[in-house]
Amino acid sequence: MRRRLAWIVIGSAILILCGCWDQQLLKNERNVSIGGFDQGIDGLLRATVSIRDIQVSESGANDSSEVHSVLARSTQHARELLNQEVSGGYSPVKIRVLLLGEEFVRNHDFLPYFDVYYRDPKSPLNAKVAVTKGKAEDLIRIRKIGNKTIGLHIDDLLKGMEQTTAIPRINIQTLHPLDRGYDFALPYLVNKGGMPSLNGIALFSGTKMTEILNTDESRLYLLLSDSMGRDLRMTLKSKKINASNSYDYVTIDVKKIQRKLKVKVSNKQDISVKLHLKLRVTVVEDPSNHLYDITVMNNLERILSEQLTDDSKMIVHKMQKAEHDGFGIARRLMSYHPKLWKQLDWIKEYPQIPFDIRVSLQIVNTGITQ
Amino acid sequence: MGFFSKVFSNNRHKSARAANVRRTPPTEEKVAATLQENISYVHQALFHTEDLVNRSIPCFEKQAYLLYLNSVCDSDKIHQLILKPLLQAQDANPDRDLTAASVEKHTDLEKAIDLMIRGYAVLFLEGSEDCYAVQVNQINNRAVNEPANEKAIQGAHDGFIESMQVNLQLVRKQINSRNLVVRKYSLGKMTKTDATIVYLNDLANPELVEEIDRKITAIDADNVMNGLLVLEYIENQSFSPFPQILQSERPDRVAANLLEGRVALLMEGTPAALIMPVSFFTFYQSPDDYNSRSLAGSFIRLLRLFSFFIAIALPSYYIAVVSFHYEVIPMELFYQIKGSVEKIPYPPILEALFMELTIELLREAGMRLPAPIGQSIGIVGGLVIGDAVVRVGLVSYPMITVVALTAIASFVVPSHEMSYSVRLLRFPVMIAASLLGFLGICIGFALILIHLCKLESFGSPYFAPASPMRLRDWKDSFVRLPFWKLNERPIDPNPQQLVQEKRSKGGTGDDRG
Amino acid sequence: MIAAKEKITAGQFMIVVIQAQIGVGILFLPSSVESVARNDAWISILLAGMAALLLSVVMWGLNRRFPTMTLFEFLPKLLGKFAGKIVQIFYGLAFILECSMVLVLFTDVVRDWIFPITPRWVILGLMLATALYMARENIRLIARFFVLTFGLIFVLILIAAYAYKDANILYILPINESGISNVLKGMLRSMNSLYGFEMILLCYPYVKGGSKGILKATLFACVFSTLVYSFMVFMCLIVFSPEELKIIPQPVLYMVKALSFTVIERADLYFLTIWTVVVITTVMAYLYMGAKAVASIFGKKKHAGAVPYVALLILCISLYPHDQELINKMQIIVGIIAAIALVVLPFLLLCISYLFRIKGKEGAEG
């Protein structure tokens, strides 16, 4: 007993006297809420960050945003430079969104700049990534929109858009930059007169951006890649002829999707893809009000299906032209036809693969009116 | 190590050796034939104490003397039980005349003197070789009230008082079984306090009873006035933060524990029974669990066990988070917390210690003061200090929240000793958290758990039924299932009969047991 | 004879074996096996599990012939005094080295993931002190603690299972791409993580019930650990692409790092914290075995006195390697020693016991 107690006393004395090595007090840290990469001059990196400060008083919290920009050799270098400017400890641990300037990702392989995010154990792997038209810095320099700082605003914007399936759910971890077999797409933001707004998605081929899809296309793209968010709403033409007024549109809510993706390899080693999509939808807006008639409904179903099929074909065509394999055709080839895959020159092959696309739509519900 | 040996040396080993010395009876002194001799012997034995009353009574033809200590005797009783019958008697035959319930005939003066100290009046009769000791002690018991610290909302409202006799009666009233055995001890070389252990002969494990007996008889102190002193003498590990003996002031709780095969120790002057052996979970059971329905009882009990966890882990978790791992805070909360801790000059551990100690101070101050002032201390402390320290910038809002929650959680425990140990335990864990973050908390908890696994209370595992795991006993430890489901007694006190009921739920329409 | 107060039940014994088996391996296994067996790593684990089953049957068969003795008690009977002592020393060395290996890998992870600056001796010291506090007791109390913390393994599994939302089952295909030889190589690599069933050699006489119950408990334990390991490996294989697994040494942690629940973020920190307890139990088990070995080398009955010295020795050994290369070398050496101690020796001893018909006194009952 005595000896044990003595050991405990000695042990704890040693520990307490030695202090705390890896302490990083929350109060001393300055936390970045949004960061942006742009192409700088001479192959350098232009990094911009917004540090969110909050002051809590009895009357409530008060946000402010402090923006810093540096020209650095690499991401880690940028961190060091930023630390020289920022009071307190610079901490990128709580970054919510990383913005990439369009010019930067079109011309650069951005992956090396992301290395530090994968290597640092404290890095925020669940931060969202988005591409901005023009410079990311311009967007971050907005600082505040209403009461929200820019970082929070864009984070909430992207979150909302993910839920309505306008953009894919993606963060630094799920980018899969080392994964051959998938290409990813990132949200595409524009600066609309001092207000960041979503304008579709940017398609990547490998780690370079190649193409843009607008929001309508991106929804369909996400349906085709079987990655629906919480809900998905589309407003489509309800007539075959060119629509002239608002009576000619119908809005549908997708309830359930069933996607069949098959990669076929013929005996002659020709690859073809069959992509069938079945949608069950609810009509949420139909100004023409004719759905009580079953034939009208069937007609509408047919028109919408055709329209979606045509749109999908166009999207896939765009993807192929942009060498963007968002459906993971390559992954399927690797998994099911490993021998063929090893002989393949995928970059050359992919744009030539014939796609058999069919979208069929079924209205299951029309709201509380017919 | 010399310093520690001096500080922590205990006399347990010595007392074991001295046990047999104490048991030798005092030398016998025969009652002498002449009255004067006897009376002067008593006077000398009591060193001429001035509360010794010496009254001579003409008892028919003979002379008699009544000796008693007037400080412990009830003069009404002396009048009613001794003087009146003797003076009215037709011949000198005290065997018949003394109408008291408890009359002892002794030939040994020493014994008579011992009895006098305890409130007996001793009658010496001329020419007789015996003396008569009549119990005429003063009884001023308080009423059998509900204990203040173990209140039950429903159920019985009686509690133990300072008289062992009454307490024993209260226990007997609960269990009308001939198996209920009472064993007497006299503790303390000087105080000679009465103590009893109570158990059910057909349930309590004989080995357990023997061990308790051994531990009680080994006590060699001069002064054992209080049951709580006995507790420290007989518990297994005094330096453990966890209490190993349950104190209860409720007869129903004692009875319920006796019926599980445990042993209770009652002491004169102590309004509580010590129940042993107990497990950790006993301290989280309250009579209210049994007086309410099973679902409500289970919910409350789980809540209490959860409070144990909160009381120890919450402040340390908060400290670990704000000083090591602030990445784990979700986004919005993160900036809120950051905003409020930003202006605090001290590291979180100091902040927490300051606040925790303040709360302990407030509690202690409120307890020592009379009730109306005590309450105002609570209000002053809670509202004024809480608000002021934040405004001054000594402590942050989240810390106040954490500390307040912790304090409330530590008061939920139904047992006082356990509440103390919970409050003590959180300090080392907090320091560990401030040194090594989550790893520190983890090591701290591992050590606590290991300690709980190793700890034994009178030979039965303390952390049962969690370790050793016995799922069947979880029915009445983590939750409380309906009584008809509790077919077996808990196994930790090693009862002689495990089964306490077979099928008790009659009828076919009910849910089946 | 062993007092009833020191006996454990077969169920407790099973959990003791599981706790001794599941340790650091759970973090390293996926990438280390993947590096040879590619996306068939999970097959390797299952095969390794079967090998472990076989080995534990051998050990059980050996111990069944001496039902009232532990390994160190029957070694002198089997091999004679001198050879017995040498084998005893060898076993002690194996247990101590295995324990140090576990600690070295653990501190490595802690350094990389939470505390980059904290000196290694602090973490090592704390772990060993905690383990020492428990390992001094008899197997019954140790078993109680193991049973108590057993539930944490399920918490780990639950956290890891949550990562399924990022999974892509296609990564597992094509099955058997890497070829049998690589799968077998992967199996050898994963054997290290399944060691722990050697507990049977030291616990056999302490377990209540017949030898069949003991066998069943060991087999169940091996099956359980194998399933847990293969689940973890499988999860990693379907969450990460092969390219990624190549550069991530602790994929399980990486997998849970990006998870964010509504109340907490950075699940990896919680995972690590819980995992620490799981590692502590492994260290306890090896510390216990090591102390038993050392005590018997010096002819002592009680192991409690040897525990602090063994812990000190382990501390010194695990402080020694400080770069990846040394750790790798140490891993290989420990692997070989463990293989001899746990694969070759029991088999040899069993043969000797059968050939020379050496049995324990009450050996007939088995």
mmCIF file with all atom_site columns, N, CA and C in Angstrom, chain B residues 271-300:
data_model
loop_
_atom_site.group_PDB
_atom_site.id
_atom_site.type_symbol
_atom_site.label_atom_id
_atom_site.label_alt_id
_atom_site.label_comp_id
_atom_site.label_asym_id
_atom_site.label_entity_id
_atom_site.label_seq_id
_atom_site.pdbx_PDB_ins_code
_atom_site.Cartn_x
_atom_site.Cartn_y
_atom_site.Cartn_z
_atom_site.occupancy
_atom_site.B_iso_or_equiv
_atom_site.pdbx_formal_charge
_atom_site.auth_seq_id
_atom_site.auth_comp_id
_atom_site.auth_asym_id
_atom_site.auth_atom_id
_atom_site.pdbx_PDB_model_num
ATOM 1  N N  . PRO B 1 271 ? -28.036 6.482  14.052  1.00 0.00 ? 271 PRO B N  1
ATOM 2  C CA . PRO B 1 271 ? -29.337 6.324  13.417  1.00 0.00 ? 271 PRO B CA 1
ATOM 3  C C  . PRO B 1 271 ? -29.215 5.735  12.013  1.00 0.00 ? 271 PRO B C  1
ATOM 4  N N  . ALA B 1 272 ? -28.304 4.816  11.817  1.00 0.00 ? 272 ALA B N  1
ATOM 5  C CA . ALA B 1 272 ? -28.159 4.219  10.494  1.00 0.00 ? 272 ALA B CA 1
ATOM 6  C C  . ALA B 1 272 ? -27.675 2.801  10.640  1.00 0.00 ? 272 ALA B C  1
ATOM 7  N N  . ALA B 1 273 ? -28.001 1.987  9.652   1.00 0.00 ? 273 ALA B N  1
ATOM 8  C CA . ALA B 1 273 ? -27.490 0.628  9.630   1.00 0.00 ? 273 ALA B CA 1
ATOM 9  C C  . ALA B 1 273 ? -26.399 0.568  8.586   1.00 0.00 ? 273 ALA B C  1
ATOM 10 N N  . LEU B 1 274 ? -25.361 -0.227 8.875   1.00 0.00 ? 274 LEU B N  1
ATOM 11 C CA . LEU B 1 274 ? -24.324 -0.455 7.870   1.00 0.00 ? 274 LEU B CA 1
ATOM 12 C C  . LEU B 1 274 ? -24.635 -1.783 7.203   1.00 0.00 ? 274 LEU B C  1
ATOM 13 N N  . ILE B 1 275 ? -24.726 -1.756 5.880   1.00 0.00 ? 275 ILE B N  1
ATOM 14 C CA . ILE B 1 275 ? -25.091 -2.974 5.175   1.00 0.00 ? 275 ILE B CA 1
ATOM 15 C C  . ILE B 1 275 ? -23.879 -3.474 4.411   1.00 0.00 ? 275 ILE B C  1
ATOM 16 N N  . MET B 1 276 ? -23.595 -4.750 4.524   1.00 0.00 ? 276 MET B N  1
ATOM 17 C CA . MET B 1 276 ? -22.451 -5.319 3.828   1.00 0.00 ? 276 MET B CA 1
ATOM 18 C C  . MET B 1 276 ? -22.738 -6.753 3.457   1.00 0.00 ? 276 MET B C  1
ATOM 19 N N  . PRO B 1 277 ? -22.173 -7.324 2.455   1.00 0.00 ? 277 PRO B N  1
ATOM 20 C CA . PRO B 1 277 ? -21.353 -6.654 1.459   1.00 0.00 ? 277 PRO B CA 1
ATOM 21 C C  . PRO B 1 277 ? -22.267 -5.981 0.434   1.00 0.00 ? 277 PRO B C  1
ATOM 22 N N  . VAL B 1 278 ? -21.775 -4.946 -0.179  1.00 0.00 ? 278 VAL B N  1
ATOM 23 C CA . VAL B 1 278 ? -22.597 -4.302 -1.190  1.00 0.00 ? 278 VAL B CA 1
ATOM 24 C C  . VAL B 1 278 ? -21.792 -4.186 -2.466  1.00 0.00 ? 278 VAL B C  1
ATOM 25 N N  . SER B 1 279 ? -22.500 -3.958 -3.545  1.00 0.00 ? 279 SER B N  1
ATOM 26 C CA . SER B 1 279 ? -21.811 -3.739 -4.793  1.00 0.00 ? 279 SER B CA 1
ATOM 27 C C  . SER B 1 279 ? -22.015 -2.285 -5.186  1.00 0.00 ? 279 SER B C  1
ATOM 28 N N  . PHE B 1 280 ? -21.256 -1.879 -6.169  1.00 0.00 ? 280 PHE B N  1
ATOM 29 C CA . PHE B 1 280 ? -21.313 -0.509 -6.663  1.00 0.00 ? 280 PHE B CA 1
ATOM 30 C C  . PHE B 1 280 ? -22.742 -0.087 -6.983  1.00 0.00 ? 280 PHE B C  1
ATOM 31 N N  . PHE B 1 281 ? -23.488 -0.997 -7.560  1.00 0.00 ? 281 PHE B N  1
ATOM 32 C CA . PHE B 1 281 ? -24.817 -0.616 -8.044  1.00 0.00 ? 281 PHE B CA 1
ATOM 33 C C  . PHE B 1 281 ? -25.827 -0.435 -6.919  1.00 0.00 ? 281 PHE B C  1
ATOM 34 N N  . THR B 1 282 ? -25.516 -1.025 -5.743  1.00 0.00 ? 282 THR B N  1
ATOM 35 C CA . THR B 1 282 ? -26.417 -0.827 -4.612  1.00 0.00 ? 282 THR B CA 1
ATOM 36 C C  . THR B 1 282 ? -26.558 0.649  -4.278  1.00 0.00 ? 282 THR B C  1
ATOM 37 N N  . PHE B 1 283 ? -25.461 1.388  -4.483  1.00 0.00 ? 283 PHE B N  1
ATOM 38 C CA . PHE B 1 283 ? -25.488 2.793  -4.133  1.00 0.00 ? 283 PHE B CA 1
ATOM 39 C C  . PHE B 1 283 ? -26.353 3.594  -5.093  1.00 0.00 ? 283 PHE B C  1
ATOM 40 N N  . TYR B 1 284 ? -26.658 3.001  -6.206  1.00 0.00 ? 284 TYR B N  1
ATOM 41 C CA . TYR B 1 284 ? -27.491 3.702  -7.170  1.00 0.00 ? 284 TYR B CA 1
ATOM 42 C C  . TYR B 1 284 ? -28.942 3.245  -7.112  1.00 0.00 ? 284 TYR B C  1
ATOM 43 N N  . GLN B 1 285 ? -29.234 2.362  -6.177  1.00 0.00 ? 285 GLN B N  1
ATOM 44 C CA . GLN B 1 285 ? -30.617 1.968  -5.988  1.00 0.00 ? 285 GLN B CA 1
ATOM 45 C C  . GLN B 1 285 ? -31.208 2.850  -4.891  1.00 0.00 ? 285 GLN B C  1
ATOM 46 N N  . SER B 1 286 ? -32.448 3.226  -5.112  1.00 0.00 ? 286 SER B N  1
ATOM 47 C CA . SER B 1 286 ? -33.104 4.015  -4.080  1.00 0.00 ? 286 SER B CA 1
ATOM 48 C C  . SER B 1 286 ? -34.430 3.335  -3.780  1.00 0.00 ? 286 SER B C  1
ATOM 49 N N  . PRO B 1 287 ? -34.925 3.476  -2.544  1.00 0.00 ? 287 PRO B N  1
ATOM 50 C CA . PRO B 1 287 ? -36.201 2.822  -2.220  1.00 0.00 ? 287 PRO B CA 1
ATOM 51 C C  . PRO B 1 287 ? -37.314 3.254  -3.186  1.00 0.00 ? 287 PRO B C  1
ATOM 52 N N  . ASP B 1 288 ? -37.161 4.437  -3.729  1.00 0.00 ? 288 ASP B N  1
ATOM 53 C CA . ASP B 1 288 ? -38.186 4.907  -4.654  1.00 0.00 ? 288 ASP B CA 1
ATOM 54 C C  . ASP B 1 288 ? -38.311 4.033  -5.893  1.00 0.00 ? 288 ASP B C  1
ATOM 55 N N  . ASP B 1 289 ? -37.199 3.424  -6.302  1.00 0.00 ? 289 ASP B N  1
ATOM 56 C CA . ASP B 1 289 ? -37.272 2.548  -7.472  1.00 0.00 ? 289 ASP B CA 1
ATOM 57 C C  . ASP B 1 289 ? -38.264 1.433  -7.230  1.00 0.00 ? 289 ASP B C  1
ATOM 58 N N  . TYR B 1 290 ? -38.285 0.962  -5.994  1.00 0.00 ? 290 TYR B N  1
ATOM 59 C CA . TYR B 1 290 ? -39.134 -0.183 -5.690  1.00 0.00 ? 290 TYR B CA 1
ATOM 60 C C  . TYR B 1 290 ? -40.560 0.247  -5.388  1.00 0.00 ? 290 TYR B C  1
ATOM 61 N N  . ASN B 1 291 ? -40.703 1.507  -4.996  1.00 0.00 ? 291 ASN B N  1
ATOM 62 C CA . ASN B 1 291 ? -42.045 1.953  -4.667  1.00 0.00 ? 291 ASN B CA 1
ATOM 63 C C  . ASN B 1 291 ? -42.807 2.449  -5.889  1.00 0.00 ? 291 ASN B C  1
ATOM 64 N N  . SER B 1 292 ? -42.065 2.735  -6.967  1.00 0.00 ? 292 SER B N  1
ATOM 65 C CA . SER B 1 292 ? -42.781 3.117  -8.180  1.00 0.00 ? 292 SER B CA 1
ATOM 66 C C  . SER B 1 292 ? -42.837 1.916  -9.106  1.00 0.00 ? 292 SER B C  1
ATOM 67 N N  . ARG B 1 293 ? -43.491 2.091  -10.232 1.00 0.00 ? 293 ARG B N  1
ATOM 68 C CA . ARG B 1 293 ? -43.634 0.938  -11.120 1.00 0.00 ? 293 ARG B CA 1
ATOM 69 C C  . ARG B 1 293 ? -42.333 0.665  -11.860 1.00 0.00 ? 293 ARG B C  1
ATOM 70 N N  . SER B 1 294 ? -42.286 -0.527 -12.413 1.00 0.00 ? 294 SER B N  1
ATOM 71 C CA . SER B 1 294 ? -41.018 -1.016 -12.932 1.00 0.00 ? 294 SER B CA 1
ATOM 72 C C  . SER B 1 294 ? -40.436 -0.122 -14.024 1.00 0.00 ? 294 SER B C  1
ATOM 73 N N  . LEU B 1 295 ? -41.268 0.350  -14.963 1.00 0.00 ? 295 LEU B N  1
ATOM 74 C CA . LEU B 1 295 ? -40.725 1.146  -16.061 1.00 0.00 ? 295 LEU B CA 1
ATOM 75 C C  . LEU B 1 295 ? -40.150 2.447  -15.547 1.00 0.00 ? 295 LEU B C  1
ATOM 76 N N  . ALA B 1 296 ? -40.922 3.113  -14.679 1.00 0.00 ? 296 ALA B N  1
ATOM 77 C CA . ALA B 1 296 ? -40.446 4.378  -14.130 1.00 0.00 ? 296 ALA B CA 1
ATOM 78 C C  . ALA B 1 296 ? -39.171 4.143  -13.330 1.00 0.00 ? 296 ALA B C  1
ATOM 79 N N  . GLY B 1 297 ? -39.186 3.095  -12.514 1.00 0.00 ? 297 GLY B N  1
ATOM 80 C CA . GLY B 1 297 ? -38.017 2.785  -11.697 1.00 0.00 ? 297 GLY B CA 1
ATOM 81 C C  . GLY B 1 297 ? -36.792 2.537  -12.553 1.00 0.00 ? 297 GLY B C  1
ATOM 82 N N  . SER B 1 298 ? -36.977 1.785  -13.642 1.00 0.00 ? 298 SER B N  1
ATOM 83 C CA . SER B 1 298 ? -35.835 1.489  -14.511 1.00 0.00 ? 298 SER B CA 1
ATOM 84 C C  . SER B 1 298 ? -35.295 2.746  -15.142 1.00 0.00 ? 298 SER B C  1
ATOM 85 N N  . PHE B 1 299 ? -36.198 3.600  -15.592 1.00 0.00 ? 299 PHE B N  1
ATOM 86 C CA . PHE B 1 299 ? -35.762 4.835  -16.253 1.00 0.00 ? 299 PHE B CA 1
ATOM 87 C C  . PHE B 1 299 ? -34.918 5.680  -15.307 1.00 0.00 ? 299 PHE B C  1
ATOM 88 N N  . ILE B 1 300 ? -35.454 5.855  -14.096 1.00 0.00 ? 300 ILE B N  1
ATOM 89 C CA . ILE B 1 300 ? -34.753 6.690  -13.124 1.00 0.00 ? 300 ILE B CA 1
ATOM 90 C C  . ILE B 1 300 ? -33.394 6.084  -12.798 1.00 0.00 ? 300 ILE B C  1
#
